[in-house]
Coordinates of C-alpha atoms and ligand atoms in Angstrom, one line a residue:
M1 CA 16.5 9.8 -26.6
I2 CA 17.6 6.5 -25.1
F3 CA 15.5 5.3 -22.2
T4 CA 18.2 5.7 -19.6
E5 CA 18.3 9.4 -20.3
L6 CA 14.9 9.5 -18.7
F7 CA 16.7 9.1 -15.4
N8 CA 19.2 11.8 -16.0
P9 CA 18.3 14.8 -13.9
Y10 CA 20.4 17.0 -16.2
H11 CA 18.9 15.9 -19.5
S12 CA 16.8 19.0 -19.9
K13 CA 20.0 21.0 -19.6
G14 CA 21.5 19.0 -22.5
V15 CA 24.0 17.1 -20.4
S16 CA 24.2 13.4 -21.1
W17 CA 23.8 10.8 -18.3
S18 CA 27.3 9.3 -18.9
T19 CA 28.8 12.8 -18.3
V20 CA 26.8 13.4 -15.1
C21 CA 27.3 9.9 -13.7
P22 CA 30.2 8.1 -15.3
I23 CA 30.5 5.4 -12.6
T24 CA 26.9 4.3 -13.0
R25 CA 26.2 1.1 -14.8
I26 CA 23.7 1.9 -17.5
D27 CA 21.8 -0.9 -19.1
S28 CA 20.4 0.6 -22.3
E29 CA 18.1 -2.3 -22.9
T30 CA 16.1 -1.6 -19.7
L31 CA 14.7 1.2 -17.8
V32 CA 16.0 0.2 -14.4
N33 CA 17.4 3.2 -12.7
P34 CA 20.8 1.8 -11.7
M35 CA 22.3 2.2 -8.3
D36 CA 25.7 3.9 -8.1
N37 CA 28.4 2.5 -5.9
T38 CA 27.4 4.6 -2.9
M39 CA 23.8 3.3 -2.9
K40 CA 25.0 -0.2 -3.7
K41 CA 27.0 -0.1 -0.5
V42 CA 23.8 0.9 1.5
Y43 CA 21.9 -1.9 -0.2
D44 CA 24.6 -4.5 0.4
S45 CA 24.7 -3.6 4.1
V46 CA 20.9 -4.1 4.3
I47 CA 21.2 -7.5 2.8
A48 CA 24.2 -8.4 5.0
R49 CA 22.3 -7.5 8.1
D50 CA 19.1 -9.4 7.3
P51 CA 19.9 -11.8 4.4
N52 CA 16.5 -13.5 4.7
Q53 CA 14.2 -10.6 4.1
P54 CA 13.5 -10.6 0.3
E55 CA 10.4 -8.3 0.5
F56 CA 12.3 -5.7 2.5
H57 CA 15.2 -5.9 0.1
Q58 CA 12.8 -5.4 -2.8
A59 CA 11.2 -2.3 -1.3
V60 CA 14.6 -0.7 -0.3
E61 CA 16.1 -1.4 -3.7
E62 CA 13.5 0.5 -5.5
V63 CA 13.8 3.5 -3.2
L64 CA 17.6 3.5 -3.4
E65 CA 17.6 3.4 -7.1
S66 CA 15.2 6.4 -7.2
L67 CA 17.4 8.3 -4.8
V68 CA 20.7 8.2 -6.8
P69 CA 20.3 11.6 -8.4
V70 CA 19.2 13.1 -5.0
I71 CA 22.3 11.9 -3.2
Q72 CA 24.5 13.1 -6.1
A73 CA 23.0 16.5 -5.8
H74 CA 22.9 16.3 -1.9
P75 CA 25.7 14.1 -0.6
E76 CA 24.9 15.4 2.9
Y77 CA 21.7 13.2 2.8
L78 CA 23.7 10.0 2.5
P79 CA 23.8 9.4 6.3
V80 CA 20.0 9.9 6.3
V81 CA 19.6 7.1 3.8
E82 CA 21.9 4.9 5.8
S83 CA 19.8 5.6 8.9
M84 CA 16.4 5.2 7.2
V85 CA 16.9 1.6 6.2
E86 CA 17.1 0.6 9.8
A87 CA 13.9 0.4 11.9
E88 CA 13.9 2.6 15.0
R89 CA 12.3 -0.2 17.0
I90 CA 11.0 -3.7 16.3
I91 CA 8.6 -5.3 18.8
Q92 CA 7.9 -9.1 18.6
F93 CA 5.6 -10.9 21.1
K94 CA 3.7 -14.1 21.7
V95 CA -0.1 -14.1 21.2
P96 CA -1.7 -17.1 22.9
W97 CA -5.5 -17.6 22.5
Y98 CA -8.1 -20.3 23.0
D99 CA -10.4 -21.4 20.2
D100 CA -14.1 -22.2 20.8
S101 CA -13.3 -25.8 21.6
G102 CA -10.9 -24.7 24.3
K103 CA -7.7 -25.6 22.4
L104 CA -4.7 -23.3 22.9
H105 CA -3.1 -21.6 19.8
V106 CA 0.1 -19.6 19.8
N107 CA 0.7 -16.9 17.2
R108 CA 3.3 -14.2 16.7
G109 CA 2.6 -10.5 17.0
F110 CA 4.8 -7.7 15.7
R111 CA 5.0 -3.9 15.5
I112 CA 7.7 -2.2 13.4
Q113 CA 8.3 1.3 14.5
M114 CA 10.2 2.4 11.4
N115 CA 10.6 6.2 11.5
S116 CA 9.1 8.9 13.7
A117 CA 10.9 11.9 12.2
I118 CA 7.7 13.8 11.0
G119 CA 5.1 12.4 13.5
P120 CA 4.0 9.4 15.5
Y121 CA 4.4 6.1 13.9
K122 CA 1.4 5.4 11.8
G123 CA 0.4 2.4 9.7
G124 CA -1.8 -0.7 9.6
L125 CA -1.9 -4.1 11.2
R126 CA -2.0 -7.2 8.9
F127 CA -3.4 -10.5 10.1
H128 CA -2.4 -13.2 7.5
P129 CA -0.6 -16.5 7.8
S130 CA 2.2 -15.1 5.6
V131 CA 3.1 -12.3 8.0
N132 CA 6.8 -12.2 9.0
Q133 CA 9.4 -9.6 9.8
S134 CA 10.4 -9.2 6.1
I135 CA 6.9 -8.4 5.0
L136 CA 6.2 -6.0 7.8
K137 CA 9.5 -4.2 7.4
F138 CA 8.8 -3.7 3.7
L139 CA 5.4 -2.4 4.5
A140 CA 6.7 -0.1 7.3
F141 CA 9.4 1.2 5.0
E142 CA 6.9 2.0 2.3
Q143 CA 4.7 3.6 4.9
V144 CA 7.4 6.2 5.8
F145 CA 7.4 7.6 2.3
K146 CA 3.7 7.3 1.8
N147 CA 2.9 9.1 5.0
S148 CA 5.3 11.9 4.1
L149 CA 3.6 12.3 0.7
T150 CA 0.2 12.8 2.4
G151 CA 1.5 16.1 3.8
L152 CA 0.2 15.1 7.3
P153 CA 2.4 14.8 10.3
M154 CA 2.7 11.0 10.5
G155 CA 5.8 8.7 10.8
G156 CA 5.8 5.2 9.5
G157 CA 5.1 1.9 11.1
K158 CA 3.4 -1.5 10.5
G159 CA 2.5 -4.5 12.5
G160 CA 0.4 -7.6 12.6
S161 CA 0.4 -11.3 13.1
D162 CA 0.6 -14.6 11.4
F163 CA -3.0 -15.3 12.7
D164 CA -5.4 -16.3 9.9
P165 CA -8.9 -14.8 10.6
K166 CA -10.4 -16.9 7.8
G167 CA -12.7 -19.6 9.1
K168 CA -12.6 -18.2 12.7
T169 CA -15.7 -17.3 14.6
D170 CA -16.3 -13.8 15.9
S171 CA -15.6 -14.9 19.4
E172 CA -12.3 -16.5 18.4
V173 CA -11.2 -13.3 16.5
M174 CA -12.2 -11.3 19.6
R175 CA -10.1 -13.5 21.9
F176 CA -7.2 -13.3 19.5
C177 CA -7.4 -9.5 19.3
Q178 CA -7.7 -9.1 23.0
S179 CA -4.6 -11.2 23.6
F180 CA -2.8 -9.3 20.8
M181 CA -3.5 -6.0 22.4
M182 CA -2.6 -7.3 25.9
E183 CA 1.0 -7.0 24.7
L184 CA 0.8 -4.2 22.1
W185 CA -0.9 -1.6 24.2
R186 CA 2.2 -0.6 26.2
H187 CA 4.0 0.3 22.9
I188 CA 1.4 2.5 21.3
G189 CA -0.5 5.7 22.0
A190 CA -2.3 8.6 20.4
N191 CA 1.0 10.6 20.3
L192 CA 3.3 7.6 20.0
D193 CA 2.1 5.0 17.5
V194 CA -1.4 4.7 16.0
P195 CA -2.2 1.4 14.2
A196 CA -5.1 0.8 11.8
G197 CA -6.3 -2.0 9.5
D198 CA -4.7 -3.8 6.6
I199 CA -5.2 -7.3 5.2
G200 CA -7.3 -9.3 7.5
V201 CA -8.0 -6.3 9.8
G202 CA -11.2 -4.4 9.2
G203 CA -13.9 -2.7 11.3
R204 CA -14.6 -5.8 13.4
E205 CA -10.9 -6.3 14.4
I206 CA -10.3 -2.6 15.1
G207 CA -13.4 -2.6 17.4
F208 CA -12.1 -5.6 19.5
L209 CA -8.6 -4.1 19.6
F210 CA -9.8 -0.7 20.7
G211 CA -12.0 -2.1 23.4
M212 CA -9.1 -3.9 24.9
Y213 CA -6.7 -1.0 24.6
K214 CA -9.3 1.3 26.4
K215 CA -9.6 -1.2 29.2
L216 CA -5.9 -1.6 29.7
A217 CA -4.9 2.0 29.3
N218 CA -7.9 3.2 31.2
E219 CA -8.4 6.1 28.7
F220 CA -10.4 6.8 25.6
T221 CA -8.0 8.2 22.9
G222 CA -7.5 8.1 19.2
V223 CA -5.0 5.3 19.5
L224 CA -6.3 3.4 16.5
T225 CA -7.9 4.6 13.3
G226 CA -10.5 2.9 11.2
K227 CA -12.8 2.9 14.3
G228 CA -16.6 2.6 14.0
I229 CA -18.5 5.9 13.7
S230 CA -20.1 5.4 17.0
Y231 CA -16.8 5.5 18.9
G232 CA -14.6 8.1 17.2
G233 CA -14.2 6.8 13.6
S234 CA -14.2 9.0 10.6
L235 CA -16.7 9.0 7.8
I236 CA -15.1 7.9 4.5
R237 CA -12.2 6.0 6.2
P238 CA -13.6 2.7 5.0
E239 CA -13.9 4.0 1.5
A240 CA -10.7 6.1 1.5
T241 CA -8.1 3.8 0.1
G242 CA -10.2 2.7 -2.9
Y243 CA -11.6 6.1 -3.5
G244 CA -8.2 7.8 -3.2
L245 CA -6.7 5.3 -5.6
V246 CA -9.2 6.2 -8.3
Y247 CA -8.8 9.9 -7.6
F248 CA -5.1 9.5 -8.2
A249 CA -5.6 7.5 -11.4
R250 CA -8.1 10.0 -12.6
E251 CA -5.4 12.7 -12.2
M252 CA -2.8 10.6 -13.9
L253 CA -5.2 9.8 -16.9
A254 CA -6.1 13.5 -17.2
T255 CA -2.4 14.4 -17.9
K256 CA -2.9 12.5 -21.2
G257 CA -6.4 13.7 -21.9
K258 CA -8.0 10.4 -20.8
S259 CA -10.6 9.6 -18.2
F260 CA -12.5 6.6 -16.6
E261 CA -15.6 7.4 -18.7
G262 CA -16.3 4.3 -20.7
A263 CA -13.0 2.7 -19.6
S264 CA -12.9 -1.1 -18.8
V265 CA -11.0 -1.7 -15.6
S266 CA -9.6 -4.9 -14.1
I267 CA -9.4 -5.0 -10.3
S268 CA -7.8 -7.7 -8.2
G269 CA -8.8 -8.5 -4.6
S270 CA -12.3 -8.2 -3.2
G271 CA -11.6 -6.8 0.2
N272 CA -11.7 -3.2 1.5
V273 CA -9.5 -1.5 -1.2
A274 CA -10.9 -3.4 -4.1
Q275 CA -14.6 -2.9 -3.1
F276 CA -14.3 0.9 -2.9
A277 CA -12.0 1.2 -5.9
C278 CA -14.9 -0.6 -7.8
E279 CA -17.4 1.8 -6.4
K280 CA -15.5 4.9 -7.4
V281 CA -14.8 3.5 -10.9
L282 CA -18.5 3.2 -11.3
D283 CA -19.0 6.8 -10.0
L284 CA -16.7 8.0 -12.7
G285 CA -18.3 6.1 -15.5
G286 CA -15.9 3.2 -15.8
K287 CA -16.7 -0.5 -16.2
P288 CA -15.0 -2.8 -13.7
V289 CA -14.9 -6.3 -15.1
T290 CA -12.9 -8.4 -12.6
M291 CA -12.4 -9.1 -9.0
S292 CA -10.5 -11.9 -7.1
D293 CA -9.6 -13.5 -3.8
S294 CA -6.9 -16.0 -2.9
S295 CA -8.9 -18.8 -4.5
G296 CA -9.1 -17.2 -8.0
F297 CA -10.8 -14.4 -10.0
I298 CA -14.1 -13.7 -11.6
H299 CA -14.5 -12.0 -15.0
D300 CA -17.8 -10.4 -15.9
P301 CA -17.6 -9.0 -19.5
K302 CA -21.0 -7.2 -18.9
G303 CA -19.4 -5.3 -16.0
I304 CA -19.8 -5.3 -12.2
D305 CA -22.6 -2.8 -11.7
R306 CA -23.8 -1.3 -8.4
E307 CA -26.2 -4.1 -7.6
K308 CA -23.5 -6.7 -8.2
L309 CA -21.0 -4.8 -6.2
S310 CA -23.4 -4.6 -3.3
W311 CA -23.9 -8.4 -3.5
I312 CA -20.0 -8.8 -3.4
M313 CA -19.9 -6.5 -0.3
D314 CA -22.4 -8.6 1.4
L315 CA -20.6 -11.8 0.4
K316 CA -17.2 -10.6 1.6
N317 CA -18.1 -8.4 4.6
K318 CA -21.0 -10.2 6.2
R319 CA -21.1 -13.8 4.9
R320 CA -17.3 -14.0 4.5
G321 CA -17.7 -16.2 1.5
R322 CA -15.6 -16.9 -1.6
I323 CA -15.6 -14.9 -4.8
S324 CA -16.3 -18.0 -6.9
E325 CA -20.0 -17.8 -5.8
Y326 CA -20.3 -14.7 -8.0
A327 CA -20.0 -16.9 -11.2
Q328 CA -22.9 -19.0 -10.0
K329 CA -25.0 -16.0 -9.1
Y330 CA -24.4 -14.0 -12.3
P331 CA -24.7 -15.9 -15.6
G332 CA -22.3 -14.8 -18.3
S333 CA -19.5 -14.3 -15.8
T334 CA -16.7 -16.9 -15.2
F335 CA -14.6 -18.0 -12.3
T336 CA -11.0 -19.1 -12.8
A337 CA -9.2 -20.9 -9.9
S338 CA -5.8 -19.5 -9.1
E339 CA -4.1 -23.0 -8.7
P340 CA -2.8 -24.1 -11.0
E341 CA -3.1 -21.0 -13.0
P342 CA -0.9 -20.4 -16.1
A343 CA -0.4 -16.6 -16.4
S344 CA -1.9 -16.7 -19.9
N345 CA -5.2 -17.8 -18.3
G346 CA -5.0 -15.2 -15.6
L347 CA -6.6 -12.0 -14.5
W348 CA -3.9 -9.9 -16.1
N349 CA -4.4 -11.3 -19.5
I350 CA -7.9 -9.8 -19.8
E351 CA -8.0 -6.8 -22.2
V352 CA -8.7 -3.6 -20.2
D353 CA -7.9 0.1 -20.4
V354 CA -6.9 0.4 -16.7
A355 CA -5.6 -2.2 -14.2
L356 CA -6.0 -1.7 -10.5
P357 CA -4.1 -4.4 -8.5
C358 CA -5.7 -4.3 -5.0
A359 CA -4.9 -7.6 -3.3
T360 CA -1.3 -8.1 -2.1
Q361 CA 2.4 -7.8 -2.9
N362 CA 4.0 -9.2 -6.1
E363 CA 0.7 -10.2 -7.8
I364 CA 1.8 -8.8 -11.2
N365 CA 5.0 -10.3 -12.6
G366 CA 7.0 -9.3 -15.7
E367 CA 5.2 -11.8 -17.9
E368 CA 1.8 -10.6 -16.7
A369 CA 2.8 -7.0 -17.2
K370 CA 3.8 -7.8 -20.8
M371 CA 0.3 -9.2 -21.3
L372 CA -1.3 -6.0 -20.1
V373 CA 1.0 -4.1 -22.5
K374 CA 0.1 -6.4 -25.4
N375 CA -3.6 -5.8 -24.6
K376 CA -2.9 -2.1 -24.7
V377 CA -3.5 -1.1 -21.1
M378 CA -3.4 2.6 -20.7
A379 CA -2.6 2.9 -17.0
V380 CA -1.9 0.8 -14.0
A381 CA -2.4 2.1 -10.5
E382 CA -1.4 0.1 -7.4
G383 CA -4.1 -0.1 -4.7
A384 CA -2.2 -2.8 -2.8
N385 CA 1.3 -2.3 -1.5
M386 CA 4.0 -3.3 -4.0
P387 CA 1.6 -5.5 -6.1
C388 CA 3.9 -5.2 -9.1
T389 CA 7.3 -6.9 -9.2
P390 CA 10.3 -4.8 -10.2
E391 CA 10.3 -6.5 -13.5
A392 CA 6.6 -5.6 -14.1
V393 CA 7.3 -1.9 -13.2
E394 CA 10.1 -1.9 -15.7
V395 CA 7.9 -3.3 -18.4
F396 CA 5.3 -0.6 -17.7
L397 CA 7.8 2.2 -17.8
T398 CA 9.7 1.1 -20.9
N399 CA 6.4 0.7 -22.7
R400 CA 5.1 4.1 -21.7
V401 CA 2.2 2.8 -19.7
M402 CA 1.1 5.3 -17.0
F403 CA 2.1 3.7 -13.7
A404 CA 1.2 4.8 -10.2
P405 CA 3.2 3.3 -7.3
G406 CA 1.2 2.2 -4.2
K407 CA 3.0 4.7 -1.9
A408 CA 1.4 7.5 -3.9
S409 CA -1.8 6.0 -5.3
N410 CA -3.0 4.1 -2.1
A411 CA -2.0 6.9 0.3
G412 CA -5.7 8.0 0.6
G413 CA -6.3 5.4 3.3
V414 CA -3.6 6.5 5.7
A415 CA -4.3 10.2 4.8
T416 CA -7.9 9.7 6.0
S417 CA -6.6 8.0 9.1
G418 CA -4.7 11.2 9.6
L419 CA -7.9 13.1 9.3
E420 CA -9.5 10.7 11.8
M421 CA -6.7 11.6 14.2
S422 CA -7.3 15.3 13.7
Q423 CA -11.0 14.9 14.4
N424 CA -10.3 12.8 17.5
S425 CA -7.9 15.6 18.8
L426 CA -10.5 18.2 18.0
R427 CA -13.3 16.1 19.6
Y428 CA -15.2 16.9 16.5
N429 CA -16.6 15.1 13.4
W430 CA -16.5 16.3 9.8
T431 CA -19.3 15.4 7.4
R432 CA -18.9 12.8 4.6
E433 CA -18.6 15.6 2.1
E434 CA -16.0 17.4 4.1
V435 CA -13.8 14.3 4.6
D436 CA -14.2 13.2 0.9
S437 CA -13.3 16.6 -0.4
K438 CA -10.2 16.7 1.8
L439 CA -9.2 13.3 0.6
D440 CA -9.7 14.2 -3.0
Q441 CA -7.5 17.3 -2.6
I442 CA -4.8 15.3 -0.8
M443 CA -4.7 12.9 -3.7
V444 CA -4.6 15.8 -6.3
D445 CA -1.7 17.2 -4.2
I446 CA 0.2 13.9 -4.0
H447 CA -0.2 13.5 -7.8
K448 CA 1.1 17.0 -8.4
N449 CA 4.0 16.6 -6.0
A450 CA 5.1 13.2 -7.5
A451 CA 4.7 14.5 -11.1
E452 CA 6.6 17.8 -10.5
T453 CA 9.4 16.1 -8.6
A454 CA 9.8 13.6 -11.3
E455 CA 10.0 16.4 -13.8
K456 CA 12.4 18.3 -11.7
Y457 CA 14.7 15.4 -11.5
G458 CA 14.6 14.9 -15.2
M459 CA 12.3 11.8 -15.2
P460 CA 8.9 13.1 -16.5
D461 CA 6.0 10.8 -16.1
N462 CA 8.0 8.5 -13.7
Y463 CA 5.8 8.5 -10.7
V464 CA 7.9 5.9 -9.0
A465 CA 10.9 8.2 -8.9
G466 CA 8.8 11.3 -8.2
A467 CA 7.0 9.7 -5.2
N468 CA 10.2 8.2 -3.7
I469 CA 12.1 11.4 -4.0
A470 CA 9.3 13.7 -2.8
G471 CA 8.5 11.4 0.2
F472 CA 12.2 11.1 1.0
L473 CA 13.0 14.9 1.0
K474 CA 10.6 15.9 3.7
V475 CA 11.7 13.0 6.1
A476 CA 15.4 13.7 5.3
E477 CA 15.0 17.4 6.2
A478 CA 13.3 16.5 9.5
M479 CA 15.9 13.8 10.4
T480 CA 18.7 16.2 9.6
A481 CA 17.2 19.0 11.7
Q482 CA 16.8 16.6 14.6
G483 CA 20.4 15.4 14.6
L484 CA 19.9 12.0 13.0
I485 CA 19.4 10.4 16.4
Ligands
NDP501 P1 -8.6 -7.1 2.8 O1 -8.2 -8.2 3.8 O2 -9.8 -6.4 3.0 O3 -8.7 -7.8 1.4 C1 -7.6 -8.4 0.8 C2 -8.0 -9.1 -0.5 O4 -6.8 -9.5 -1.2 C3 -8.9 -10.3 -0.4 O5 -9.7 -10.3 -1.4 C4 -7.9 -11.4 -0.3 O6 -8.4 -12.7 -0.6 C5 -6.9 -11.0 -1.3 N1 -5.5 -11.5 -0.9 C6 -4.9 -11.3 0.2 N2 -3.7 -12.0 0.3 C7 -3.7 -12.6 -0.9 C8 -2.8 -13.6 -1.5 N3 -1.6 -13.9 -0.9 N4 -3.1 -14.0 -2.7 C9 -4.2 -13.7 -3.4 N5 -5.1 -12.9 -2.9 C10 -4.9 -12.3 -1.7 O7 -7.4 -6.2 2.7 P2 -7.3 -4.7 2.1 O8 -8.2 -4.6 1.0 O9 -7.3 -3.7 3.2 O10 -5.8 -4.6 1.5 C11 -5.4 -5.0 0.2 C12 -4.1 -4.4 -0.2 O11 -4.1 -3.0 0.0 C13 -2.9 -4.8 0.7 O12 -1.7 -4.8 0.0 C14 -2.8 -3.7 1.8 O13 -1.5 -3.6 2.3 C15 -3.1 -2.5 0.8 N6 -3.6 -1.3 1.5 C16 -4.7 -1.3 2.4 C17 -5.1 -0.1 2.9 C18 -6.3 -0.1 3.8 O14 -6.7 1.1 4.2 N7 -7.0 -1.2 4.1 C19 -4.4 1.1 2.7 C20 -3.3 1.1 1.7 C21 -3.0 -0.1 1.2 P3 -8.7 -13.7 0.6 O15 -9.9 -13.1 1.3 O16 -9.0 -15.0 -0.1 O17 -7.5 -13.8 1.4
2IT502 O1 -0.9 0.4 3.9 C1 -1.6 1.4 4.5 O2 -1.4 2.5 4.2 C2 -2.6 1.0 5.4 N1 -2.9 -0.2 5.6 C3 -3.4 2.1 6.1 C4 -2.7 2.5 7.3 C5 -3.4 3.5 8.2 O3 -2.7 3.8 9.2 O4 -4.5 3.9 8.0

């Protein structure tokens, strides 16, 4: 079977792709699911409207490629696709704040309210100097499909600021968060739009944001998730993205009779997602050997055990230090700076069974993906949003590496945010065990849904297509029922 037949929804019925889809360009050298003319028009209009948004284009392109067979089977859904690529509302505002020396700084704040067909807008806030509309629109777009896959009633949104929390004091971060919320509060609400954390926004920031919202709105509601346990947060929410990622990867490995037991695992990032992915890998008998931050990565061939992980958590969450300190603390481990870093010297050239990119977008390129393949990686599961470039994804698919796209494999975070919203509405708290078992079940269900949908559309084992199509169908049905307004 040629690779492109994997994308043929009718392959199992013995009908060749060229018969089903004669107008589609097929590149038999690659596994890129090609767009047909209809989807190409949608894609071209997205580029024409916002030519300077490469991250958004990248996220849209992948989804449109996946949806080709769906629109061929259901042409009535084409207007849905045309509508979904446009945000329902984009809010941009000024965030002035004073540092500890009394100097004024002016940042930009954003909230992208992408799609509310199946529930209130839901998605994180990112504070990072790179934040702009393109990055937030890609994240908000991904979030629509991800939230749909969770099975919970949540639409998609994302927001944030180009503010850099690194090197700022607690009081500076507090003043920034208060100024940010001074504008954002009028656009959000427990039944309207419920933000949460993402890069640079953790428990500390959510606390400051919630305090200011409560003051301005004069009400105590579940308007943010990721809150502290003492004021309406859910147990397991901090752990949820990392744990959920490993639950998903466990399911994926099990389809091939594999498991984490004894598996070596490379993890990138050392923030929220990376830390709890590392913890769950240890729970399942695996051996994490790397972690990173924006300054470089550490490699510990003996493995990052629980004691070392707890040291990393203290370093990152309390002392807010750099991962390079790990190599000084633990002899036998090495630190490699990220600049200048030839890929062959990089994190993804380390031989492992499973790779879990958990830092940021586009951190594994095609060349690095080839290194992982050369080193016989079994599975790659995205903890971050879009950490693998399209070229990297293609390398994994063509080489039969099990690959989990972020919108499926990192959905545990937002799913548990959904559980936090439910608990807030109920004015009730579930136990750790209750939330963890609901999270586990949601990840099992997402895996099953993505795998079965991929199979149904003739692309077995292609979780990218399965997740995109399954996430799309629920939203498409809801948008159509509501009159596409
Ligand atoms: P954190 O801020 O807690 O950690 C981010 C980690 O990634 C840090 O180690 C950071 O290093 C590193 N990093 C960030 N930007 C870059 C960069 N440009 N280059 C190299 N390293 C970088 O964020 P999270 O762990 O919450 O988020 C990580 C990823 O997971 C993101 O893609 C996010 O969108 C995604 N995600 C998060 C969810 C959540 O619930 N938090 C849910 C689902 C997905 P440094 O400290 O040096 O900047
Ligand atoms: O990308 C994501 O899914 C998140 N940052 C979590 C969003 C949320 O609302 O919990």
